[in-house]
PDB file of C-alpha atoms in Angstrom:
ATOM      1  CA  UNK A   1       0.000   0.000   0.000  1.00 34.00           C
ATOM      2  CA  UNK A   2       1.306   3.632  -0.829  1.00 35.00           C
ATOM      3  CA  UNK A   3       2.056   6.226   0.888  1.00 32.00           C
ATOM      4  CA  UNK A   4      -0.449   8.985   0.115  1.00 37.00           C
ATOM      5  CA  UNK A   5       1.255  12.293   0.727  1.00 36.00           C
ATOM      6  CA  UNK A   6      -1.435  15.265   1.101  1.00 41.00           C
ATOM      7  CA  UNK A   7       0.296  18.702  -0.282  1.00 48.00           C
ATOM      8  CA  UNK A   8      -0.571  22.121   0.714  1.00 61.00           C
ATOM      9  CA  UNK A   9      -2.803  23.886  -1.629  1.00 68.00           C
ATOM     10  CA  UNK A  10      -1.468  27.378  -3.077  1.00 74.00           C
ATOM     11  CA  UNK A  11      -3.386  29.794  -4.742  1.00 73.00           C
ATOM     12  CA  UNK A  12      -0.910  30.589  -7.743  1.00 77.00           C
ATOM     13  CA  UNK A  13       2.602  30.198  -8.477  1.00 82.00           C
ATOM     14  CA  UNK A  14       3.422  33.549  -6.802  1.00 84.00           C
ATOM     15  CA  UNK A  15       2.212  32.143  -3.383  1.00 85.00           C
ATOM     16  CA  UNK A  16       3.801  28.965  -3.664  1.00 83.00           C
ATOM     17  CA  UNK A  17       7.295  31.032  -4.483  1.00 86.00           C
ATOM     18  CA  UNK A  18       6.378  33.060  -1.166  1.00 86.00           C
ATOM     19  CA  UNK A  19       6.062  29.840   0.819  1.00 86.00           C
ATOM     20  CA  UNK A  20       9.372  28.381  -0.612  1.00 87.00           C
ATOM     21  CA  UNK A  21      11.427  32.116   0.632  1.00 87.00           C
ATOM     22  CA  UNK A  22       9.435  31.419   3.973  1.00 85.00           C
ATOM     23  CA  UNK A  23      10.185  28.137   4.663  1.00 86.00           C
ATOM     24  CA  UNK A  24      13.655  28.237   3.703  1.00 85.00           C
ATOM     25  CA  UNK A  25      13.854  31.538   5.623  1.00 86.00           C
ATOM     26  CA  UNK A  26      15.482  33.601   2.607  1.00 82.00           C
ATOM     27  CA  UNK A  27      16.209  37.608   1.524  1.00 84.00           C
ATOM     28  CA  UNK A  28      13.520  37.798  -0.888  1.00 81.00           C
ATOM     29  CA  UNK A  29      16.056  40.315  -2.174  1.00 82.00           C
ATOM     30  CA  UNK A  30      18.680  38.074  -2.532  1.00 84.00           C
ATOM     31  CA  UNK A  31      16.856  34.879  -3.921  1.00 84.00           C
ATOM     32  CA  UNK A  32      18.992  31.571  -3.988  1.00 86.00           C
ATOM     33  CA  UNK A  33      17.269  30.562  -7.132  1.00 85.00           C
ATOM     34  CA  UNK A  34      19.083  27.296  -8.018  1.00 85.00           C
ATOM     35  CA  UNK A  35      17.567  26.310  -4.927  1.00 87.00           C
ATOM     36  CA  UNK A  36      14.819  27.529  -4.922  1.00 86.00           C
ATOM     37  CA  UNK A  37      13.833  26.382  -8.851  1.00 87.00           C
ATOM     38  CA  UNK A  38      14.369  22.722  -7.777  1.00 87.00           C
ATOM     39  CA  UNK A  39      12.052  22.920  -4.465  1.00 87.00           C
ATOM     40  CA  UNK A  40       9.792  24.661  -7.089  1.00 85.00           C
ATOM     41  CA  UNK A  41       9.908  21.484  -9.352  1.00 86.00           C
ATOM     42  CA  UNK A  42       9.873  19.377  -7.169  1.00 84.00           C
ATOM     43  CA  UNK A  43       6.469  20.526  -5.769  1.00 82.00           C
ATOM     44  CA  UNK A  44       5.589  20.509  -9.677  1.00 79.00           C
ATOM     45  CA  UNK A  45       6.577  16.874 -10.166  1.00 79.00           C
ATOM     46  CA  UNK A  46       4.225  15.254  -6.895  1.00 75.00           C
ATOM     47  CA  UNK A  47       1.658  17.283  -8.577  1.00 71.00           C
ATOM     48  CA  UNK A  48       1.803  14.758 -11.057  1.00 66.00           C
ATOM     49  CA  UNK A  49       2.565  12.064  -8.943  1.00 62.00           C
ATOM     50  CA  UNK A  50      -0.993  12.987  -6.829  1.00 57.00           C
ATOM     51  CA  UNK A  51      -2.487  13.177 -10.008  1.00 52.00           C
ATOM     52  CA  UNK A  52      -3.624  16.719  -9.506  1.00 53.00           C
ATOM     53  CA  UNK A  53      -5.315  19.334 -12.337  1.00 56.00           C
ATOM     54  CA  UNK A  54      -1.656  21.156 -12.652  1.00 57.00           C
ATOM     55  CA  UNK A  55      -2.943  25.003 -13.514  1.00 60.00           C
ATOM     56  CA  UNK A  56      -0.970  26.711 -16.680  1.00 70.00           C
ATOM     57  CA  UNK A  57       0.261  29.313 -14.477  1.00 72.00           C
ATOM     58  CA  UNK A  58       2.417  27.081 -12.102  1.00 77.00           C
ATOM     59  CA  UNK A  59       3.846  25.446 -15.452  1.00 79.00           C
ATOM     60  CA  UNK A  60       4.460  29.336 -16.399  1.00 80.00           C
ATOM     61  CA  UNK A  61       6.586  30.228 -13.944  1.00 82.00           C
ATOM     62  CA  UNK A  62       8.191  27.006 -13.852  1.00 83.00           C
ATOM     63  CA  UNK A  63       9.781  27.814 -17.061  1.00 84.00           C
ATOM     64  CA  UNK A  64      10.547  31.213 -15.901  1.00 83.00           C
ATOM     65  CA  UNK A  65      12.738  30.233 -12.941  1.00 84.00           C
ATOM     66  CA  UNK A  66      14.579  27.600 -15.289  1.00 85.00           C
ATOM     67  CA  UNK A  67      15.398  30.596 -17.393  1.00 85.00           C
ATOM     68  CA  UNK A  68      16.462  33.139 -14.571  1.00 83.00           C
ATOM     69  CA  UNK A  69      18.364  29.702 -13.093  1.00 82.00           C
ATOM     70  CA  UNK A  70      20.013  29.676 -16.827  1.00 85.00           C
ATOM     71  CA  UNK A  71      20.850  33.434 -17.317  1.00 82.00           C
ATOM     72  CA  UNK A  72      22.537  33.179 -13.865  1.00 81.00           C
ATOM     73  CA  UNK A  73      24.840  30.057 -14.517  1.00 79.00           C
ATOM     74  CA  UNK A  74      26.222  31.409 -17.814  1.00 77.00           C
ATOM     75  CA  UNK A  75      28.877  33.642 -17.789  1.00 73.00           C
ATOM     76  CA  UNK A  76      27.997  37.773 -18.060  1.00 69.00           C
ATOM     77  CA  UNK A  77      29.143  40.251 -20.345  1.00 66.00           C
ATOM     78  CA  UNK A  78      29.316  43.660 -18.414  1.00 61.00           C
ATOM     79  CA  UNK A  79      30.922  46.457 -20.346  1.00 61.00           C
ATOM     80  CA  UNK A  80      31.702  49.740 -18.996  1.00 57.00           C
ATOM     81  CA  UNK A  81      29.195  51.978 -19.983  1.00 60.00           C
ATOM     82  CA  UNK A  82      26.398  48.991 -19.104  1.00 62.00           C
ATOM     83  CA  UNK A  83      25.725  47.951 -15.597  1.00 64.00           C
ATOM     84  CA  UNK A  84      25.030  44.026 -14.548  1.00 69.00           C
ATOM     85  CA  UNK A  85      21.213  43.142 -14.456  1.00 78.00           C
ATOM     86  CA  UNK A  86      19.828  40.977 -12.131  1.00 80.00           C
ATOM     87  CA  UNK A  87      17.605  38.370 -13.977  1.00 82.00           C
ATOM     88  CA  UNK A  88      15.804  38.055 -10.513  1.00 83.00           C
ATOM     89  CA  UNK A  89      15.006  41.561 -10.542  1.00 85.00           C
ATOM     90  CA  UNK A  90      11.379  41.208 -12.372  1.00 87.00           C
ATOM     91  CA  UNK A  91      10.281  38.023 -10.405  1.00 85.00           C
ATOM     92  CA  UNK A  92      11.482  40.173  -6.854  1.00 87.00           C
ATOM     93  CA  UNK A  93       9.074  42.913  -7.781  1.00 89.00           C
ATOM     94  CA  UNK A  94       6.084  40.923  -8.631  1.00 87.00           C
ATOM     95  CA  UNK A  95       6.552  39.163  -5.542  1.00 87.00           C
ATOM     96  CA  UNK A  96       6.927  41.838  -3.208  1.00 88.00           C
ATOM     97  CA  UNK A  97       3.398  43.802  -4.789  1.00 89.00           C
ATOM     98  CA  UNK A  98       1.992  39.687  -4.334  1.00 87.00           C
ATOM     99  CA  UNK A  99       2.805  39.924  -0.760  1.00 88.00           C
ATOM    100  CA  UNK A 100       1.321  43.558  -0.523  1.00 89.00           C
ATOM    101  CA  UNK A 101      -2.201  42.100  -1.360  1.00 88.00           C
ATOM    102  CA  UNK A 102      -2.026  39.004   0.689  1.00 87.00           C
ATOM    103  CA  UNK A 103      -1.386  41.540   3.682  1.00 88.00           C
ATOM    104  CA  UNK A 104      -4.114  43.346   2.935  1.00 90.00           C
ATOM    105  CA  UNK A 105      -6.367  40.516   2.001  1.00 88.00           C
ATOM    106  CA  UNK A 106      -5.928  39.272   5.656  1.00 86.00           C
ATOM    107  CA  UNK A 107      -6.603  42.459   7.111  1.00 89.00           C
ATOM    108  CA  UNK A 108      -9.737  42.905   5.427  1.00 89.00           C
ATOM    109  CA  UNK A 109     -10.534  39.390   6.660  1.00 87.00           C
ATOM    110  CA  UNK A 110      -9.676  40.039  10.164  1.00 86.00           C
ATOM    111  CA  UNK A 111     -12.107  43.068   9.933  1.00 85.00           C
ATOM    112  CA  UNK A 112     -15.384  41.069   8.131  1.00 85.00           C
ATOM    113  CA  UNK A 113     -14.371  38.830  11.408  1.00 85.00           C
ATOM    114  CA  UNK A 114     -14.824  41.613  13.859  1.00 82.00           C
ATOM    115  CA  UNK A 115     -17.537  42.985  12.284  1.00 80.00           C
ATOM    116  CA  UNK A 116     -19.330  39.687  12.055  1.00 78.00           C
ATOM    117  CA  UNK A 117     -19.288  40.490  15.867  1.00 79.00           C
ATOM    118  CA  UNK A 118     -20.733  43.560  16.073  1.00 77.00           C
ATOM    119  CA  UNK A 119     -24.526  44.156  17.010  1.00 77.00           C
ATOM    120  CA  UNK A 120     -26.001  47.678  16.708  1.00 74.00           C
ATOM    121  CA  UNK A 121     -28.906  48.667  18.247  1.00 76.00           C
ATOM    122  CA  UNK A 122     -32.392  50.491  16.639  1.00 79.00           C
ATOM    123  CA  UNK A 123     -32.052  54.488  17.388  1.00 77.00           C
ATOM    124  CA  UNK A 124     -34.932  55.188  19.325  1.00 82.00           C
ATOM    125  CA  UNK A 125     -36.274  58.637  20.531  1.00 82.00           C
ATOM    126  CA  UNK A 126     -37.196  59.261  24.276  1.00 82.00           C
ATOM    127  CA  UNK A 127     -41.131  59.592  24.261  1.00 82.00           C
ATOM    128  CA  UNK A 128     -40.388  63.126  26.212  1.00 80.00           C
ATOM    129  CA  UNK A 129     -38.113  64.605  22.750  1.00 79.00           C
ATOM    130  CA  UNK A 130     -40.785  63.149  20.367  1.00 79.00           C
ATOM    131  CA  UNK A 131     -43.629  64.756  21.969  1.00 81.00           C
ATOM    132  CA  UNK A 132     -41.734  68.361  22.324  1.00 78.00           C
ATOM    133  CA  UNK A 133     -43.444  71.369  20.473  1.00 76.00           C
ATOM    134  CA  UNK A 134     -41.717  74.492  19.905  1.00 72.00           C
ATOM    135  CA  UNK A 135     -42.731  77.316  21.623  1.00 69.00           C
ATOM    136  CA  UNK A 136     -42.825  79.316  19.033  1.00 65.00           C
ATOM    137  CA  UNK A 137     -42.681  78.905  15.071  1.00 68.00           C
ATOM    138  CA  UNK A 138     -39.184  79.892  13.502  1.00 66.00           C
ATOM    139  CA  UNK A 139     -40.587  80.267   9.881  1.00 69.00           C
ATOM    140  CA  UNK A 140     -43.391  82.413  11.188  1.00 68.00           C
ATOM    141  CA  UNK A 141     -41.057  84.256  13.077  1.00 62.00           C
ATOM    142  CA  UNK A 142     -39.062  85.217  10.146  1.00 65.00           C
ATOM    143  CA  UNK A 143     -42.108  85.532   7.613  1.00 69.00           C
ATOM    144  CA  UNK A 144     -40.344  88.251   5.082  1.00 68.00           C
ATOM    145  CA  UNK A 145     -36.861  88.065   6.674  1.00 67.00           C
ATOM    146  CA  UNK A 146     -33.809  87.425   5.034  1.00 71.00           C
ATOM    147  CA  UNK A 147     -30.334  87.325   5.505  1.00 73.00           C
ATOM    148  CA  UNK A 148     -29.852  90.635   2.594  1.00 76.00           C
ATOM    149  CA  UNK A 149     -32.183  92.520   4.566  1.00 73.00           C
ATOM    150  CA  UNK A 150     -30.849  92.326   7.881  1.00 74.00           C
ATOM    151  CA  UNK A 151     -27.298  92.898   5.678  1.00 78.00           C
ATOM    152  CA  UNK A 152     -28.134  95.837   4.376  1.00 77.00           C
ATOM    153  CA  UNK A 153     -29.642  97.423   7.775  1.00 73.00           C
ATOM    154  CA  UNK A 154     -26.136  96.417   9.566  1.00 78.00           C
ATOM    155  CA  UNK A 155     -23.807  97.972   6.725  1.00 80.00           C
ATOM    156  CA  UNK A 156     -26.376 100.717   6.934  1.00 78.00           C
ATOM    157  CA  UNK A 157     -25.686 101.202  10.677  1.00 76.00           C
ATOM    158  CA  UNK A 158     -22.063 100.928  10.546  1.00 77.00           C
ATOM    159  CA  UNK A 159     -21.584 103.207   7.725  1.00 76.00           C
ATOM    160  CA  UNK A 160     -22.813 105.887  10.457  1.00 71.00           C
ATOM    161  CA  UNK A 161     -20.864 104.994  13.407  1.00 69.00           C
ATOM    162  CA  UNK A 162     -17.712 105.504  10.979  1.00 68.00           C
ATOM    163  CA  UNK A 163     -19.058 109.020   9.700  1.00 66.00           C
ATOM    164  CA  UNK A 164     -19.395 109.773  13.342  1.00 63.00           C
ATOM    165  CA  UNK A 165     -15.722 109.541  13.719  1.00 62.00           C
ATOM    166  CA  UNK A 166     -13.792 112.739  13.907  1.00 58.00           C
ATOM    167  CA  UNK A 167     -10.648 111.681  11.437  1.00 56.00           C
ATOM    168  CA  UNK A 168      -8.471 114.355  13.737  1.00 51.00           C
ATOM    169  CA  UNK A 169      -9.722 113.629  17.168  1.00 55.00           C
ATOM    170  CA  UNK A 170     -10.027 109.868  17.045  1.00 54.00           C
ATOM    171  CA  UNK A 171      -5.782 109.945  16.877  1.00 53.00           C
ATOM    172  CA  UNK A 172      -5.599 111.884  20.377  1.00 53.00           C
ATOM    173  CA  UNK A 173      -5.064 109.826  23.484  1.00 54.00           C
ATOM    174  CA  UNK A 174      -4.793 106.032  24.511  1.00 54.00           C
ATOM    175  CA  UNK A 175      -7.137 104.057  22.907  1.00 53.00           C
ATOM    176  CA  UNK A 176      -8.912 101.220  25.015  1.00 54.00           C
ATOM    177  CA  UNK A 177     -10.291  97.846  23.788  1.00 57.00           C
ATOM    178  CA  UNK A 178     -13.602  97.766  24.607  1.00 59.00           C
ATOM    179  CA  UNK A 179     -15.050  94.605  26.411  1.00 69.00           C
ATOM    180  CA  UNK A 180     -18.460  93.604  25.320  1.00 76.00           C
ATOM    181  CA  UNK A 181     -20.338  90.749  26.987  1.00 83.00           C
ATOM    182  CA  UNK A 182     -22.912  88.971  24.605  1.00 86.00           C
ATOM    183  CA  UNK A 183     -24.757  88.065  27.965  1.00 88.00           C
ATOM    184  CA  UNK A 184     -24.746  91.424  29.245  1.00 88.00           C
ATOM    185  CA  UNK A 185     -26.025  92.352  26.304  1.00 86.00           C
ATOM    186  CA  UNK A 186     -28.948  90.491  26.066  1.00 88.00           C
ATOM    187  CA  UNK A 187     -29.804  91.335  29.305  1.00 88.00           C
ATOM    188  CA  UNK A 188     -30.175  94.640  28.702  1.00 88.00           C
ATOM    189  CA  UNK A 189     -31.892  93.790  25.340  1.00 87.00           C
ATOM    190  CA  UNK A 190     -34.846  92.484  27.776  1.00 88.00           C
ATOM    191  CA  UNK A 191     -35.078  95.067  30.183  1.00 88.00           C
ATOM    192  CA  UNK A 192     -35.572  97.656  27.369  1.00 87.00           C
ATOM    193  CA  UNK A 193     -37.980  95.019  25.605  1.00 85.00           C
ATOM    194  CA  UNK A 194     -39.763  95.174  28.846  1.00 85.00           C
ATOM    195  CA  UNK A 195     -40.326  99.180  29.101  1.00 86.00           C
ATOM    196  CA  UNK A 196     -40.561  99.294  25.062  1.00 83.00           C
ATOM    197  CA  UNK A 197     -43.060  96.610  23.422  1.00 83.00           C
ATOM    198  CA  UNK A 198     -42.214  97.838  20.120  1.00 86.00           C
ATOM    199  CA  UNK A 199     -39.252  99.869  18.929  1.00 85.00           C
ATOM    200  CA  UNK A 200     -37.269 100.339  16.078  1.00 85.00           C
ATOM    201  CA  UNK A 201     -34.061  98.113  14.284  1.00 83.00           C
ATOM    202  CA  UNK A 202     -31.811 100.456  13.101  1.00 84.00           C
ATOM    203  CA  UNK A 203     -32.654 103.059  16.048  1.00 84.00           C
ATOM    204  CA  UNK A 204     -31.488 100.701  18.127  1.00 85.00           C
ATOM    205  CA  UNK A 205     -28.276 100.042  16.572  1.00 83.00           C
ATOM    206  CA  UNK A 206     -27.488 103.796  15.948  1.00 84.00           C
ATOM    207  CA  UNK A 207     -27.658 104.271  19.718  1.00 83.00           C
ATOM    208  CA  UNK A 208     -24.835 101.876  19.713  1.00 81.00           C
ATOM    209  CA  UNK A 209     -21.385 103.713  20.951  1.00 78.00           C
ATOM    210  CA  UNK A 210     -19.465 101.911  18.703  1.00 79.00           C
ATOM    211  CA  UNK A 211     -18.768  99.087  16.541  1.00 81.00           C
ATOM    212  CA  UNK A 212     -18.049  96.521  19.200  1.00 83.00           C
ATOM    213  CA  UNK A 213     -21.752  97.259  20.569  1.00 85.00           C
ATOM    214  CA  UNK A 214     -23.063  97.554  16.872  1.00 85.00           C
ATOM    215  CA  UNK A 215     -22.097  93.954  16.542  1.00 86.00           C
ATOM    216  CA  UNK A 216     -22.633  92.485  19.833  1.00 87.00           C
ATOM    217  CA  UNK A 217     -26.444  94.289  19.658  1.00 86.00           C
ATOM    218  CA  UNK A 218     -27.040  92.427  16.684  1.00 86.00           C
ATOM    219  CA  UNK A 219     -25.874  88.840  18.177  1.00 88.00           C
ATOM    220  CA  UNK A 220     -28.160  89.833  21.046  1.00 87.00           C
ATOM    221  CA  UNK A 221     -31.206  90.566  18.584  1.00 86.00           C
ATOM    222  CA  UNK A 222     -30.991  87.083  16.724  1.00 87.00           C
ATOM    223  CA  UNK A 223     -30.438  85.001  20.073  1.00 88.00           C
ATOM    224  CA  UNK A 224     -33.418  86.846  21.149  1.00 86.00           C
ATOM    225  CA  UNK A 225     -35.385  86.157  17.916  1.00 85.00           C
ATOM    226  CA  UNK A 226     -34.467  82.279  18.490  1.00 86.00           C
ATOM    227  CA  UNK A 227     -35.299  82.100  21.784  1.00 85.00           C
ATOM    228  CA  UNK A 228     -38.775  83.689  20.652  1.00 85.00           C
ATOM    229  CA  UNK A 229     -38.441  86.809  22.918  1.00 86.00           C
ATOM    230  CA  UNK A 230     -38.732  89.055  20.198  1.00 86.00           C
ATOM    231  CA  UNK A 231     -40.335  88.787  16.921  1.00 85.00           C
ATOM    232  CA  UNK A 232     -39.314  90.867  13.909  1.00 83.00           C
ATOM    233  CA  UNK A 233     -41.715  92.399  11.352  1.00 81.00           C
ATOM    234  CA  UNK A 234     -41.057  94.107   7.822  1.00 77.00           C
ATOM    235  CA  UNK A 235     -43.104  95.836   5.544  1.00 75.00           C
ATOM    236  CA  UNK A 236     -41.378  95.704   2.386  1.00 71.00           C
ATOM    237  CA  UNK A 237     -38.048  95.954   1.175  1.00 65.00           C
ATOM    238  CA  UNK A 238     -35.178  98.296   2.398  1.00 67.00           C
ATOM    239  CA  UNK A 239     -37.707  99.642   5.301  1.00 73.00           C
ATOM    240  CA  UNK A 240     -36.683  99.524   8.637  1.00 77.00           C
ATOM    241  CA  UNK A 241     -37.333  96.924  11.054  1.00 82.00           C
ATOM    242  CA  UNK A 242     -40.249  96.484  13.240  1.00 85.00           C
ATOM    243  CA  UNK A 243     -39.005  95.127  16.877  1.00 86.00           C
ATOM    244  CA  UNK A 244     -41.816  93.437  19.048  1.00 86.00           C
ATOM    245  CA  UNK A 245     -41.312  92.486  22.559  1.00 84.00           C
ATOM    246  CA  UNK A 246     -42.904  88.944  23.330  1.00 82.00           C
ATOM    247  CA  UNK A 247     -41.435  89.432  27.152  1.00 80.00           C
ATOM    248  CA  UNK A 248     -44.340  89.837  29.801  1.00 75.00           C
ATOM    249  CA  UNK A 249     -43.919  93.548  30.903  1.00 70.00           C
ATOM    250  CA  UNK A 250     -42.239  93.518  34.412  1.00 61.00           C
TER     251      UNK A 250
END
């Protein structure tokens, strides 16, 4: 009775090369390719011998390693002006890109594996968020309202606070940076919102002292407007801006 001899399955000549540099523990720089060639053919022939489909590829490179094994034993012809070429040089570089995609090919493997292991849950929404109503309606609150209007009011308004600037004067003395609280601001947004239930846009950015307070007014008036403190009102375009106080008078 025979021995029957079960050989490791490959999936192309380039990983069978790969195995042979592994298991003989090899540069794959420096390939010893008489060596190498025969463990090759050797694989080849008990192929054969286990009377296995032999694929056209592995019979491919066979014949390529017998002719790098050839160009290698016969003697070279290096002039000066030509340097020596490796015959292994071609074979190296298509193994080293095969080994790039096996990497990867296990990596992406290891991942399906990991993710195979991964549950994820339904998103759900707390009965308390679905059920919230706004107090107030944003698109009703900006009915007419758009972002050229309110523009044009705050170039409008900061086109004065520069006129009001004596060229001459405005040189003189130390100059201060001044400190502007958003908070503050809004505060006092709804304390005068309190004692005024309707007043004017652009008065109330022309009674500004400066640009800082330009600016930080006009922060105050849109956190107000979302918070549904104020509401806004327009009657057509390039008029100025109705402000009415939503805040309970004090």
């Amino acid at each position: 009775m025979g021995l029957t001899v079960k050989l490791e399955t490959f999936e192309g000549p380039l990983d069978l090369l790969l195995h042979l540099l592994e298991k003989n523990k090899v540069n794959i720089y420096d390939i010893p390719i008489v060596e190498i060639t025969n463990q090759y053919m050797d694989y080849i022939h008990e192929m054969e011998r286990q009377d296995l489909d032999i694929m056209s590829e592995f019979m491919v490179m066979a014949a390529t390693l017998i002719d790098i094994k050839a160009r290698m034993l016969l003697p070279k012809k290096v002039t000066e002006e030509e340097a020596e070429e490796d015959p292994r040089t071609e074979l190296v570089q298509q193994l080293l890109e095969y080994k790039l995609y096996k990497s990867i090919s296990y990596e992406l493997k290891d991942r399906q594996m990991d993710a195979d292991r991964v549950m994820y849950k339904e998103p759900t929404i707390p009965q308390e968020v679905a059920q919230y109503v706004p107090p107030f309606d944003m698109e009703e609150l900006l009915n007419g309202l758009t972002l050229e209007k309110l523009n044009a009011v705050f170039e409008s308004v900061i086109k004065r606070q520069n006129d009001k600037i004596d060229p001459v004067r405005s040189k003189f003395g130390r100059i201060e940076k001044e400190e502007v609280s958003l908070e503050e601001k809004m505060a006092a947004l709804e304390r005068y919102a309190q004692k005024h239930r309707q007043f004017s846009f652009r008065g109330l950015l022309e009674r500004q002292s400066g640009r800082v307070q330009v600016i930080v007014t006009f922060l105050a008036i849109l956190e107000l407007m979302k918070t549904g403190k104020i509401e806004i009102f327009q009657k057509q375009a390039f008029d100025d801006i109705s402000i009415t106080s939503r805040i309970a008078a004090a």
